[in-house]
Every structure is written in C-alpha cells, then in structure tokens.
Tab-separated table of N, CA and C in Angstrom:
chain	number	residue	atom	x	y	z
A	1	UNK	N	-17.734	-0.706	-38.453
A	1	UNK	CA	-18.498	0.048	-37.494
A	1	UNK	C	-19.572	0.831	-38.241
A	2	UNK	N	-20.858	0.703	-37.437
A	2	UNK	CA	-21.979	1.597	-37.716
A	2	UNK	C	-21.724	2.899	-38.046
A	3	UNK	N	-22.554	3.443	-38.790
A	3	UNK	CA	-22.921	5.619	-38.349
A	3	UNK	C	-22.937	5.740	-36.946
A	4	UNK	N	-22.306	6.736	-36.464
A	4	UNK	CA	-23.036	7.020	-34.796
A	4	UNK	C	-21.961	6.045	-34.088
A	5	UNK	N	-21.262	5.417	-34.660
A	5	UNK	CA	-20.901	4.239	-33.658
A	5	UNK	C	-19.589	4.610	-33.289
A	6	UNK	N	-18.860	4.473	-32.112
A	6	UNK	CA	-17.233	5.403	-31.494
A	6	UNK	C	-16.649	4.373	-31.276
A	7	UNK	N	-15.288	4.493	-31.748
A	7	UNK	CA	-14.093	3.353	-31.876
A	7	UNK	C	-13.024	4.565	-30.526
A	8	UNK	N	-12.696	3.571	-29.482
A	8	UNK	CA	-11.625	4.446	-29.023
A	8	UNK	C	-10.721	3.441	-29.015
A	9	UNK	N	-9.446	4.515	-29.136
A	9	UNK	CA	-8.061	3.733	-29.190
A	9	UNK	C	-6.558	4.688	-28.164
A	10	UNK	N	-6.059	4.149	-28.096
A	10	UNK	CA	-4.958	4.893	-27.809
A	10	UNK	C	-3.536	4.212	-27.966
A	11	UNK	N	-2.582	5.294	-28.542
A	11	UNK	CA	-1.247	5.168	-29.005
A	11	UNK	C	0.026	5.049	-27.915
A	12	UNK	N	0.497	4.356	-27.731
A	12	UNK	CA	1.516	4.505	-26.734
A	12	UNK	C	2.879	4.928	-27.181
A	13	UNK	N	3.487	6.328	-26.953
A	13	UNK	CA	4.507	6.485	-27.436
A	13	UNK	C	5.617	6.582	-26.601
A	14	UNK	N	6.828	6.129	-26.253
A	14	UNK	CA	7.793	6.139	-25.930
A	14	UNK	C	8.793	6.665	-26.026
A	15	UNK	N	9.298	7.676	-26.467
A	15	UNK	CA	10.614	8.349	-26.655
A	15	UNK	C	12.063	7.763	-26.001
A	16	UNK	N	12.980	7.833	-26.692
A	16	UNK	CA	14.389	7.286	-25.803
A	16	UNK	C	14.343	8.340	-24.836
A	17	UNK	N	14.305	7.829	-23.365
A	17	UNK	CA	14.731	8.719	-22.425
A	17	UNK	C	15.791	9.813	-21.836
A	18	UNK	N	15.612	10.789	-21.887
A	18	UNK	CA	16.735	11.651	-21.934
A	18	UNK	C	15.889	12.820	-22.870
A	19	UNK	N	15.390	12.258	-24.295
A	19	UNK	CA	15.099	12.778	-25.620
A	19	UNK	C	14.301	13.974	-25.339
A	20	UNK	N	14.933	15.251	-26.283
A	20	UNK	CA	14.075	16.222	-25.874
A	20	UNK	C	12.899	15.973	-27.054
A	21	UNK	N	11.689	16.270	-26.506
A	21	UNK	CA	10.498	16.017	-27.023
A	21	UNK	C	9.797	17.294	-27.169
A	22	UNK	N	9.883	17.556	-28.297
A	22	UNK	CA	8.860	18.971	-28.933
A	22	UNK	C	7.450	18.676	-28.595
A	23	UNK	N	6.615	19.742	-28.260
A	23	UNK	CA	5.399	19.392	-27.650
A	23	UNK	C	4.871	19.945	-29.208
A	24	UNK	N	4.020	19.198	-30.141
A	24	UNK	CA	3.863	19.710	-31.497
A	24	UNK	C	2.231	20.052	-31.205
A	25	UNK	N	1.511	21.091	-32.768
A	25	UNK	CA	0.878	21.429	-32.502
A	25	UNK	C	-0.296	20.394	-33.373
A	26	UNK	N	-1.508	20.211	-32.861
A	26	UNK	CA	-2.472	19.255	-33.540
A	26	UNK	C	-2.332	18.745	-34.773
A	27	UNK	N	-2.188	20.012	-35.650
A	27	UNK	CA	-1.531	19.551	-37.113
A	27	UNK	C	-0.402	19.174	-37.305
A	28	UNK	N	0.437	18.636	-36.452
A	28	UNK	CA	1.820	17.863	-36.592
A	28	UNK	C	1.475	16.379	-35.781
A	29	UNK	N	0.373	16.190	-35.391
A	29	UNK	CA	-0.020	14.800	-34.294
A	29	UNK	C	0.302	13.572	-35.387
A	30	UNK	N	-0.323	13.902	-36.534
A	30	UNK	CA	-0.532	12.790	-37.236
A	30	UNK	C	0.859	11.828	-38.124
A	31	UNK	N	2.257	13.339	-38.471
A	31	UNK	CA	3.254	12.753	-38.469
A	31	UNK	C	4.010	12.536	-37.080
A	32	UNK	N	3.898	13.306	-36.438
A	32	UNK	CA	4.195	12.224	-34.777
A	32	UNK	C	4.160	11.006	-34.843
A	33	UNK	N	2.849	10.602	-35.196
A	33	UNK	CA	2.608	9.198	-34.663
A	33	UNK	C	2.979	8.700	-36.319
A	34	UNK	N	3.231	9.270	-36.983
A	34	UNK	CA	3.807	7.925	-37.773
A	34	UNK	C	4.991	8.015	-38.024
A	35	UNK	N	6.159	9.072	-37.334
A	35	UNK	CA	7.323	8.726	-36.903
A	35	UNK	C	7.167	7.600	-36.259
A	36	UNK	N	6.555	7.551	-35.133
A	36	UNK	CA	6.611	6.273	-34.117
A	36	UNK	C	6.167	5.189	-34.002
A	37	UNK	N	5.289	5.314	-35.167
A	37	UNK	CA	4.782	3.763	-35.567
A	37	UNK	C	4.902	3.060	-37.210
A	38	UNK	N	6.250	4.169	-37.406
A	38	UNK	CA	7.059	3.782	-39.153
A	38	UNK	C	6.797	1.970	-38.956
A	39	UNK	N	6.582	1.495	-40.412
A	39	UNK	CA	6.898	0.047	-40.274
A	39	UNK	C	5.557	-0.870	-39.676
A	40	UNK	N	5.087	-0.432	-38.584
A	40	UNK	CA	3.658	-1.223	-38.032
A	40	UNK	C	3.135	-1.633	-38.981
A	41	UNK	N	1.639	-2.644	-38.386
A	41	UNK	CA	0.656	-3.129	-39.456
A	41	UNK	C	0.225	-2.024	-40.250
A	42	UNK	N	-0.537	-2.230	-41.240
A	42	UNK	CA	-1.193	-1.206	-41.934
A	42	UNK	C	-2.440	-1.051	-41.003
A	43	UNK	N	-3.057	-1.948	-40.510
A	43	UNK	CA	-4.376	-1.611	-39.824
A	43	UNK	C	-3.693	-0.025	-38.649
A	44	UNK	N	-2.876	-0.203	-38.674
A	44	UNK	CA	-2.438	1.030	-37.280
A	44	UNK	C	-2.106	2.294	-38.499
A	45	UNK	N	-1.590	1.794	-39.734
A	45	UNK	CA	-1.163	3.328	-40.532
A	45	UNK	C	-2.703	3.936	-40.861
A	46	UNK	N	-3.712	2.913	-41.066
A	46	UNK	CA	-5.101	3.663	-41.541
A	46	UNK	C	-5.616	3.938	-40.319
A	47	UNK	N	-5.430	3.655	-39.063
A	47	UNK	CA	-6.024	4.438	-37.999
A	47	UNK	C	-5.563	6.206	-38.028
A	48	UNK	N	-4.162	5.806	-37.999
A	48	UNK	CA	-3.263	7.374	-38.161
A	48	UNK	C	-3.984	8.321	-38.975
A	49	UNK	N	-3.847	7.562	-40.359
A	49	UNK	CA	-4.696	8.390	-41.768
A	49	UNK	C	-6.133	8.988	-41.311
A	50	UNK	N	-7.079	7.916	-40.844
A	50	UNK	CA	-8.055	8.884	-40.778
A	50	UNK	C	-8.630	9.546	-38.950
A	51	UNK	N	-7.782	9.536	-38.692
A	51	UNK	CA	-8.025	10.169	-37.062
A	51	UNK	C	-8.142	11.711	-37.260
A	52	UNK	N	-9.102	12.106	-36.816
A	52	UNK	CA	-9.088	13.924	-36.518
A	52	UNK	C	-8.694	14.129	-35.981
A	53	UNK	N	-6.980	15.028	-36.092
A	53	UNK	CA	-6.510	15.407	-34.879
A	53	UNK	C	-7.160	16.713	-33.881
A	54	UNK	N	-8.218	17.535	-34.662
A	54	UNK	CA	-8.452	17.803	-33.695
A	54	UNK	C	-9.391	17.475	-32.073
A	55	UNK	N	-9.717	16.351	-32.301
A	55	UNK	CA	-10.293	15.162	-31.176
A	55	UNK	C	-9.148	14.300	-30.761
A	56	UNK	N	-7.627	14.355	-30.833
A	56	UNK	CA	-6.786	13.606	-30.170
A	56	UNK	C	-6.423	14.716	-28.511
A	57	UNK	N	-6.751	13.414	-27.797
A	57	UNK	CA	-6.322	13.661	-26.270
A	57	UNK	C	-4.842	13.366	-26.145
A	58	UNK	N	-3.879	14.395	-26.253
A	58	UNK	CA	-2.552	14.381	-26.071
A	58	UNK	C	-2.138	14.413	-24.990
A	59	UNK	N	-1.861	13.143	-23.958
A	59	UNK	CA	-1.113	13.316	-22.566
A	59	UNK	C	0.039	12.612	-22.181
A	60	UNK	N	1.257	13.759	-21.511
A	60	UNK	CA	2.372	13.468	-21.480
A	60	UNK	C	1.932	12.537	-20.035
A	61	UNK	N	2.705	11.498	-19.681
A	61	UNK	CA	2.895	11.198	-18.283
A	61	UNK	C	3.880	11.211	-17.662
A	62	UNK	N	4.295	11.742	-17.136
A	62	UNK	CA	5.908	11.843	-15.741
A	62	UNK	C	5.573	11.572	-14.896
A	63	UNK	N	6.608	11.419	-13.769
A	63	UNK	CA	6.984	11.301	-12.272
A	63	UNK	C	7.924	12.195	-12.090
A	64	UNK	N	7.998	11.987	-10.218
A	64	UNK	CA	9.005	12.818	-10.077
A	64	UNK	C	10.142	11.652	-9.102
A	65	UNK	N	11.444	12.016	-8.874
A	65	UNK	CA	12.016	11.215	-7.881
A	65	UNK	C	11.416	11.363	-6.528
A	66	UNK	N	11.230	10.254	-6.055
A	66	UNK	CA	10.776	10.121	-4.603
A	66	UNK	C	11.903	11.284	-3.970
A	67	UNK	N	11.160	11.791	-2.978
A	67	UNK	CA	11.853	13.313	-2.118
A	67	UNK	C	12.469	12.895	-1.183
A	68	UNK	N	13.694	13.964	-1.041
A	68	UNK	CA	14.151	13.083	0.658
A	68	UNK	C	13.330	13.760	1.575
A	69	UNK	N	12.392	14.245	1.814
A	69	UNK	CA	11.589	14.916	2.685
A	69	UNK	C	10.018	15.188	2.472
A	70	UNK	N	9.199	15.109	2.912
A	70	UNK	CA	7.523	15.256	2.460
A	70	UNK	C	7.539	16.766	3.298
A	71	UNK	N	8.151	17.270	4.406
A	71	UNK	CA	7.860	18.076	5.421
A	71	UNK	C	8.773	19.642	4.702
A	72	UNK	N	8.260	20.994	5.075
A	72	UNK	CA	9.308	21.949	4.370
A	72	UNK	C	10.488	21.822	6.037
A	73	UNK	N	11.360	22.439	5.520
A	73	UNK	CA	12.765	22.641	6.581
A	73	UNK	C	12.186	23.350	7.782
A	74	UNK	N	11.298	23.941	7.722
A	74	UNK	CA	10.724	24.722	8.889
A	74	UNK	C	9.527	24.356	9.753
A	75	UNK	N	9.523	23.046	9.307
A	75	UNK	CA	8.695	22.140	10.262
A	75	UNK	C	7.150	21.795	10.072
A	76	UNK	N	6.974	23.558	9.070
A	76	UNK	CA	5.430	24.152	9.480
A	76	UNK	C	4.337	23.785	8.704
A	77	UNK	N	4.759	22.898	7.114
A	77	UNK	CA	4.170	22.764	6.331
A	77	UNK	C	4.320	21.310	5.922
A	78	UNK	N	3.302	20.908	5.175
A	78	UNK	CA	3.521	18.746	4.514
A	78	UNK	C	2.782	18.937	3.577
A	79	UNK	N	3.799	18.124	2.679
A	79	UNK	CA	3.468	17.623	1.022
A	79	UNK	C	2.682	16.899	1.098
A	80	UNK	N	1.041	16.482	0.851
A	80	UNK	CA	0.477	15.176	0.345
A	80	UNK	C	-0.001	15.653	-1.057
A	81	UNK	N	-0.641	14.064	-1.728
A	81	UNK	CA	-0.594	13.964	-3.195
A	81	UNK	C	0.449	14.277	-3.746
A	82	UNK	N	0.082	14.440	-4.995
A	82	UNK	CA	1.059	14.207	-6.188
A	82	UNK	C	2.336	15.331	-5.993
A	83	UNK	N	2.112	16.605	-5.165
A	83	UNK	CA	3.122	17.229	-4.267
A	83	UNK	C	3.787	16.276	-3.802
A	84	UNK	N	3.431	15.257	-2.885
A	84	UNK	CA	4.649	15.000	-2.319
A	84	UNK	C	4.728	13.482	-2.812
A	85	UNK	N	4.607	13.140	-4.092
A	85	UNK	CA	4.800	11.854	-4.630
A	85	UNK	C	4.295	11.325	-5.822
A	86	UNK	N	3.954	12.742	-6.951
A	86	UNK	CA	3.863	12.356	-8.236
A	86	UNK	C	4.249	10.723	-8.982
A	87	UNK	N	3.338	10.296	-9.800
A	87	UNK	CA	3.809	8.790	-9.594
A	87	UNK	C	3.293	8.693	-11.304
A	88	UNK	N	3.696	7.656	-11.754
A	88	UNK	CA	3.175	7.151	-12.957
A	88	UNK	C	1.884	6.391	-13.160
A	89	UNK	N	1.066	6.718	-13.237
A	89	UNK	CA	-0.746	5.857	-13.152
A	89	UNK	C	-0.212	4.591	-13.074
A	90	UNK	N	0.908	3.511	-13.660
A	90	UNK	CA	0.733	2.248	-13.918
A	90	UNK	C	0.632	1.324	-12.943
A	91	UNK	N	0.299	1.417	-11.613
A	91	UNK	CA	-0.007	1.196	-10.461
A	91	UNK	C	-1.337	1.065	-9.942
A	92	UNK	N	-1.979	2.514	-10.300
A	92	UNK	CA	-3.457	3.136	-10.413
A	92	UNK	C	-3.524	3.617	-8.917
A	93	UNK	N	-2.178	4.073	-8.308
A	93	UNK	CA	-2.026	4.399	-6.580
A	93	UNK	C	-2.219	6.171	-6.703
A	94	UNK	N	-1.956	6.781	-7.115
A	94	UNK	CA	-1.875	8.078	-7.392
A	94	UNK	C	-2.864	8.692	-6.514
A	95	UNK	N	-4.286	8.382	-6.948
A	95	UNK	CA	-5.132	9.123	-5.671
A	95	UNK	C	-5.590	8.266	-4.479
A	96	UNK	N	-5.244	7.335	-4.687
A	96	UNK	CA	-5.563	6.044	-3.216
A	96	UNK	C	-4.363	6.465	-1.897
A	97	UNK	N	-3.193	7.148	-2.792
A	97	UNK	CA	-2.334	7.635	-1.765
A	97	UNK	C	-2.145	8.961	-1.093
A	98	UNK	N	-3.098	10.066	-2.128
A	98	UNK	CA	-3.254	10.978	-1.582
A	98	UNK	C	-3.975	11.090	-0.387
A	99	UNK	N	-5.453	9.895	-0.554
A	99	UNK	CA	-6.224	9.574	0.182
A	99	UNK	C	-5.571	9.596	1.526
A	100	UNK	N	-5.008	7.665	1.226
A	100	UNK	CA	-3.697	7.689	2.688
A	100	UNK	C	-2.914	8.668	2.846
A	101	UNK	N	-3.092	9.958	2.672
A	101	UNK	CA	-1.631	10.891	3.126
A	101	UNK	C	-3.043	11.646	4.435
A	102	UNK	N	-4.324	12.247	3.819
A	102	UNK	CA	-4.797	12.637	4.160
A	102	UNK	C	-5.508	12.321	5.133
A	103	UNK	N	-5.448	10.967	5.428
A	103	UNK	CA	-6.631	10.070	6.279
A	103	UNK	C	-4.955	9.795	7.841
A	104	UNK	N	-3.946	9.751	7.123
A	104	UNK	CA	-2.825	9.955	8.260
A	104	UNK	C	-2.794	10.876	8.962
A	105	UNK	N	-2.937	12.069	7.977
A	105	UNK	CA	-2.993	13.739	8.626
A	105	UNK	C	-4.098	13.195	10.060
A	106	UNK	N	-5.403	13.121	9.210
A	106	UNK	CA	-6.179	13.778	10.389
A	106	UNK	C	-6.306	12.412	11.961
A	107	UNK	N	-6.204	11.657	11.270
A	107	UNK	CA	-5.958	10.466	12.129
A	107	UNK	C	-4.518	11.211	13.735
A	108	UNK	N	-3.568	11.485	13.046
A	108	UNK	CA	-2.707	12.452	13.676
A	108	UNK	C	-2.288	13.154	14.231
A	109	UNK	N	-3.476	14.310	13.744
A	109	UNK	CA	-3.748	15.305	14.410
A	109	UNK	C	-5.303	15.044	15.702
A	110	UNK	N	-5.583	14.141	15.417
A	110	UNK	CA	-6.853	13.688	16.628
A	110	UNK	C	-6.300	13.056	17.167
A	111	UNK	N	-4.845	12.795	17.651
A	111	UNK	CA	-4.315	11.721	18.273
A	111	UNK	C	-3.752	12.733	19.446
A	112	UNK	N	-3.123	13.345	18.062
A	112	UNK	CA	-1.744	14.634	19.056
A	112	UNK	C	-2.478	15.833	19.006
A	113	UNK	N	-3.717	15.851	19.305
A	113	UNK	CA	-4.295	17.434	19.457
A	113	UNK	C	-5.612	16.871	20.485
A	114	UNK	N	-5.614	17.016	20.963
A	114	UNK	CA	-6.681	16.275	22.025
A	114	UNK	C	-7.942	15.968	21.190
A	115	UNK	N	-7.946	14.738	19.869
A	115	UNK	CA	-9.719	14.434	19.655
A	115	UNK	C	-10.233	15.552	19.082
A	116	UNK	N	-9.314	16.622	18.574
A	116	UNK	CA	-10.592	17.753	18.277
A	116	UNK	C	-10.923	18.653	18.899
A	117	UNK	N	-10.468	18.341	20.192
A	117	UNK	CA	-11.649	19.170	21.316
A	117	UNK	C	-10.140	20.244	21.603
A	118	UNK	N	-10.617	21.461	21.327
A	118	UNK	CA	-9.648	22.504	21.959
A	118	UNK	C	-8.851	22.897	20.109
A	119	UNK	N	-7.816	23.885	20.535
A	119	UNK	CA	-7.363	24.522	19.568
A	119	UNK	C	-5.956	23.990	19.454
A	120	UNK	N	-4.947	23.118	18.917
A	120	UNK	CA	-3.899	22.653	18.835
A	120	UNK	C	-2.375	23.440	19.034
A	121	UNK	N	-1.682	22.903	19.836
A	121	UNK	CA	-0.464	24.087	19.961
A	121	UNK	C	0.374	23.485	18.621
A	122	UNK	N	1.436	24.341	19.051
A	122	UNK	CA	2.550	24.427	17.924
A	122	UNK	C	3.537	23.407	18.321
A	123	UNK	N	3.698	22.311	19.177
A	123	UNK	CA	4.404	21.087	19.622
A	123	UNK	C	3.690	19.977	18.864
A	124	UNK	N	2.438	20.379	19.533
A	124	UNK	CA	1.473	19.183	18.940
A	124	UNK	C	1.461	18.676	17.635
A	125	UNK	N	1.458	19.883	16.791
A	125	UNK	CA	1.373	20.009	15.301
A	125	UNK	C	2.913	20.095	14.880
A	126	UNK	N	3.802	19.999	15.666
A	126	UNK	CA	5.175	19.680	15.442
A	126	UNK	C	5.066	18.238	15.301
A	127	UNK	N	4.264	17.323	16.184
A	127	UNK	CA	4.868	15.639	16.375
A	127	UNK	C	3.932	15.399	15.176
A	128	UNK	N	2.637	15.905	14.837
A	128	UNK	CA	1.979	15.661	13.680
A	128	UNK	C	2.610	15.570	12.613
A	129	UNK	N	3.369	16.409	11.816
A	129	UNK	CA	4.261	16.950	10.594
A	129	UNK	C	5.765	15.664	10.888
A	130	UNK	N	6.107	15.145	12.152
A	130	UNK	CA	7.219	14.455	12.080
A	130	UNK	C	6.530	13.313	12.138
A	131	UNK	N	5.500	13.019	12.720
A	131	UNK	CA	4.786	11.382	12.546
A	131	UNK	C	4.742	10.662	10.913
A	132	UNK	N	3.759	12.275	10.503
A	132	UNK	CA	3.184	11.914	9.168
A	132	UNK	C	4.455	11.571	8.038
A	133	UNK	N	6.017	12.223	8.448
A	133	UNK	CA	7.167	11.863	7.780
A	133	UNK	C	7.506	10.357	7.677
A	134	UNK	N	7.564	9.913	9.427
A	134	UNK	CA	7.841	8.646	9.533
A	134	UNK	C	7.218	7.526	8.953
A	135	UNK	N	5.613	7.903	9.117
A	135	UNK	CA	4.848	6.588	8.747
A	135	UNK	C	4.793	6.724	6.935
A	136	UNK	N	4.692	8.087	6.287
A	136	UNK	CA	4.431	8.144	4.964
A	136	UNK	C	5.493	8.107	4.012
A	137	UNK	N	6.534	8.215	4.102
A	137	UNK	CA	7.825	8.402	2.869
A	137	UNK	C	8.448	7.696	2.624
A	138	UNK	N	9.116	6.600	3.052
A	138	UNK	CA	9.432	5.089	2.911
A	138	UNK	C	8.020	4.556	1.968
A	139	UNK	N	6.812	4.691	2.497
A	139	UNK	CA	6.332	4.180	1.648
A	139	UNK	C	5.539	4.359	0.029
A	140	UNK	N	5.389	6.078	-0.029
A	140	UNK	CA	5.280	6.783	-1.190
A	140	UNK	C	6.141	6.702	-2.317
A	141	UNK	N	7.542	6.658	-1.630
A	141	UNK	CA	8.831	6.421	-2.148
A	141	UNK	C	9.169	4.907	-2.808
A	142	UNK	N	8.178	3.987	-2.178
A	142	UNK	CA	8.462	2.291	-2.772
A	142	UNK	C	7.727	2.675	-3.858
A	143	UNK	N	6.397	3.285	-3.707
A	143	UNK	CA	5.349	3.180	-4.777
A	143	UNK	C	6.019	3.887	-5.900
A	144	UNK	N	6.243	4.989	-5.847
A	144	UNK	CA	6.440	5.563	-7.287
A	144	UNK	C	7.590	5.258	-7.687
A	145	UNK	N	8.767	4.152	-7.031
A	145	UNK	CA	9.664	3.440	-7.559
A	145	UNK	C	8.971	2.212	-8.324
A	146	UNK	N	8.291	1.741	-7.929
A	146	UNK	CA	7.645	0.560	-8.491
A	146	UNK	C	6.439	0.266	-9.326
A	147	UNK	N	5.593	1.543	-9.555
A	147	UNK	CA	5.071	2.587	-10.970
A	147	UNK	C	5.759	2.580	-11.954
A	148	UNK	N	7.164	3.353	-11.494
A	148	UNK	CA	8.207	3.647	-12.577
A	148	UNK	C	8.542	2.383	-13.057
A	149	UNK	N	9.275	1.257	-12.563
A	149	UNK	CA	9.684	0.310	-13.164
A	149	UNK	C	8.248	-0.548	-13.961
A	150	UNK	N	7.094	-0.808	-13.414
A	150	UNK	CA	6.470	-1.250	-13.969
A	150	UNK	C	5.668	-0.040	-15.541
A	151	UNK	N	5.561	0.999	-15.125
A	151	UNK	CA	5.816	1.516	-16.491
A	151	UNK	C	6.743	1.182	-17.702
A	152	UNK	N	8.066	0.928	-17.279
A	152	UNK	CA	9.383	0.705	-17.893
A	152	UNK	C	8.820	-0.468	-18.180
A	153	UNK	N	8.525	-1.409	-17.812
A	153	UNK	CA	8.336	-2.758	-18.334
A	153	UNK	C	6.758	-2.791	-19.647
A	154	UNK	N	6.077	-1.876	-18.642
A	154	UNK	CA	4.642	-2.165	-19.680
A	154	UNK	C	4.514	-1.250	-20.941
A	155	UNK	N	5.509	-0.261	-20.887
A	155	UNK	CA	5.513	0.637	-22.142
A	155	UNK	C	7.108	0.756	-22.671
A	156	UNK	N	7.766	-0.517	-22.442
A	156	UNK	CA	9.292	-1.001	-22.430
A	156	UNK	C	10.260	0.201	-23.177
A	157	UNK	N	10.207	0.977	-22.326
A	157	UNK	CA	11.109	2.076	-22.258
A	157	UNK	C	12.483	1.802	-22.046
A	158	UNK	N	12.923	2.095	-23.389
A	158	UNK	CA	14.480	2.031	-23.938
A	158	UNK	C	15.129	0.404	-23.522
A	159	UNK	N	13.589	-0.637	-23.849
A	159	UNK	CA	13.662	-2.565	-23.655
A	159	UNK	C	14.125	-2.410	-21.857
A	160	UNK	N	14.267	-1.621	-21.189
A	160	UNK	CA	14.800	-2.089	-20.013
A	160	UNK	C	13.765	-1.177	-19.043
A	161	UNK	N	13.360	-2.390	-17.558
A	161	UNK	CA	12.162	-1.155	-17.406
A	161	UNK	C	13.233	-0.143	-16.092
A	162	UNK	N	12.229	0.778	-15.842
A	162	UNK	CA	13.136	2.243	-15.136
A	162	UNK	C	13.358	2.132	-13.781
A	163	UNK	N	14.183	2.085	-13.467
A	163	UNK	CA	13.892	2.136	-11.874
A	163	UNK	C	14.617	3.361	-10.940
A	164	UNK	N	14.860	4.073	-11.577
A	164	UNK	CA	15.413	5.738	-10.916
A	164	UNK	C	15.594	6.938	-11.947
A	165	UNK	N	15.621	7.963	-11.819
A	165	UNK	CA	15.702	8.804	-12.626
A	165	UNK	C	14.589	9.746	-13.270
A	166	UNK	N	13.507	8.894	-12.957
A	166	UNK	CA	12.106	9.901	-13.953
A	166	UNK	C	11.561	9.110	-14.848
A	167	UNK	N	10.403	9.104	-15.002
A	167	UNK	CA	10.425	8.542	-16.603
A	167	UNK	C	10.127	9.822	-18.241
C-alpha cells in the first residue's frame, strides 16, 4: 500500500460463552487480540504488531432474549426497537424492524382512533397497544432467534451456532 493509502480490517473475536470478559483498556487491545489469534498466519500477527490501538473501534455485540411481552403490565406504554427486540446485526433487521414497529403503531392508531381526526380515548389506545402485541412479537421474537443462531454459525461460537440464551 501507498502513503495516504487506508487498509481497513476487522477482527472477529469470540469468547466461550458464559466467559467473563474484561473490557481492557487501548493499551491492552493488542495482547487481546493476540491471545485470540495465538497460532494464526503471520500475515494476521503483523497486522496486530503494527495497528495503533489508539484508532481501534472496539465493539461488543449482544442481544437480548426475545420478551414475553412488548406492552408494560399497565397497558399504557410499548416497546419498539432495540427496546423491545435488541438483535444481533447478522441479519441486518435491527432498524428495518424498528421501522416495522413504528409504521404498525401509526397505521393502528389511524385505524382505532378515527384517521387522525379528533383526540383518541383511552379504549382506543387500549386496542392499539394490544393489536401492536399481536401482530409484532411472534415475529421480533423469530428474528432475533434467527440473528442469534446465524451469528452462532457465522462467528461459530463455541463450533455450535446459538439458538437461546444471549449471545
């Protein structure tokens, strides 16, 4: 590579699941990653060697378990996005579903609130909050099951991919 010229790369690290994972500080990045990539080609140990850690983008990724509920107990409030369905990018659904959470809402509420027109009662916006349950959580719940496992498979977490629990 040229002067001036930018190589990007990124490291995929895996931890055995369960593993508590020290969040280290920049100046520990570089034996991090060659705990985790002991043994690799050498072309990957001289990436390690000369990387500046202080230009490494360190990001953890999680999920959460699909919820038994998107709605709070009191009827009055709803989870959309990553509130109510944190997911693993390996899908790339994460904000396409927040989208669909939000495009349900109002779709919903112009259904069960007359169009807009007038000020909505507290029934109305009751069948809203139980609609948006029915049509959205079965299916938020497939997705970030099937994120997770395809994470498990594409970043082969502990050789078997995940299909409950977190990643």
């Amino acid at each position: 590579m040229g002067d001036g010229e930018k190589f990007y790369f990124y490291f995929d690290c895996s931890p055995e699941r369960g593993a508590a994972i020290p969040v280290p500080s920049p100046a520990q990045y570089k034996d991090e990653l060659r705990g985790f990539f002991a043994g690799w080609h050498p072309a990957v140990q001289r990436l390690i060697d000369v990387v500046d850690p202080s230009i490494i983008a360190r990001a953890e990724i999680h999920d959460t378990d699909p919820l038994p509920t998107l709605i709070d107990p009191s009827g009055r409030a709803l989870l959309i996005g990553d509130a109510a369905h944190a997911t693993a990018p390996d899908l790339g659904q994460g904000g396409c579903q927040a989208m669909e959470d939000a495009a349900v809402v109002a779709l919903l509420v112009k259904q069960e609130c007359g169009g807009g027109k007038g000020k909505p009662n507290a029934e109305a916006l009751k069948r809203v909050v139980n609609q948006y349950q029915d049509l959205r959580a079965a299916r938020v719940a497939s997705l970030v099951l099937r994120a997770r496992e395809r994470a498990g498979t594409t970043h082969a977490l502990n050789g078997m991919p995940e299909t409950e629990g977190g990643l």
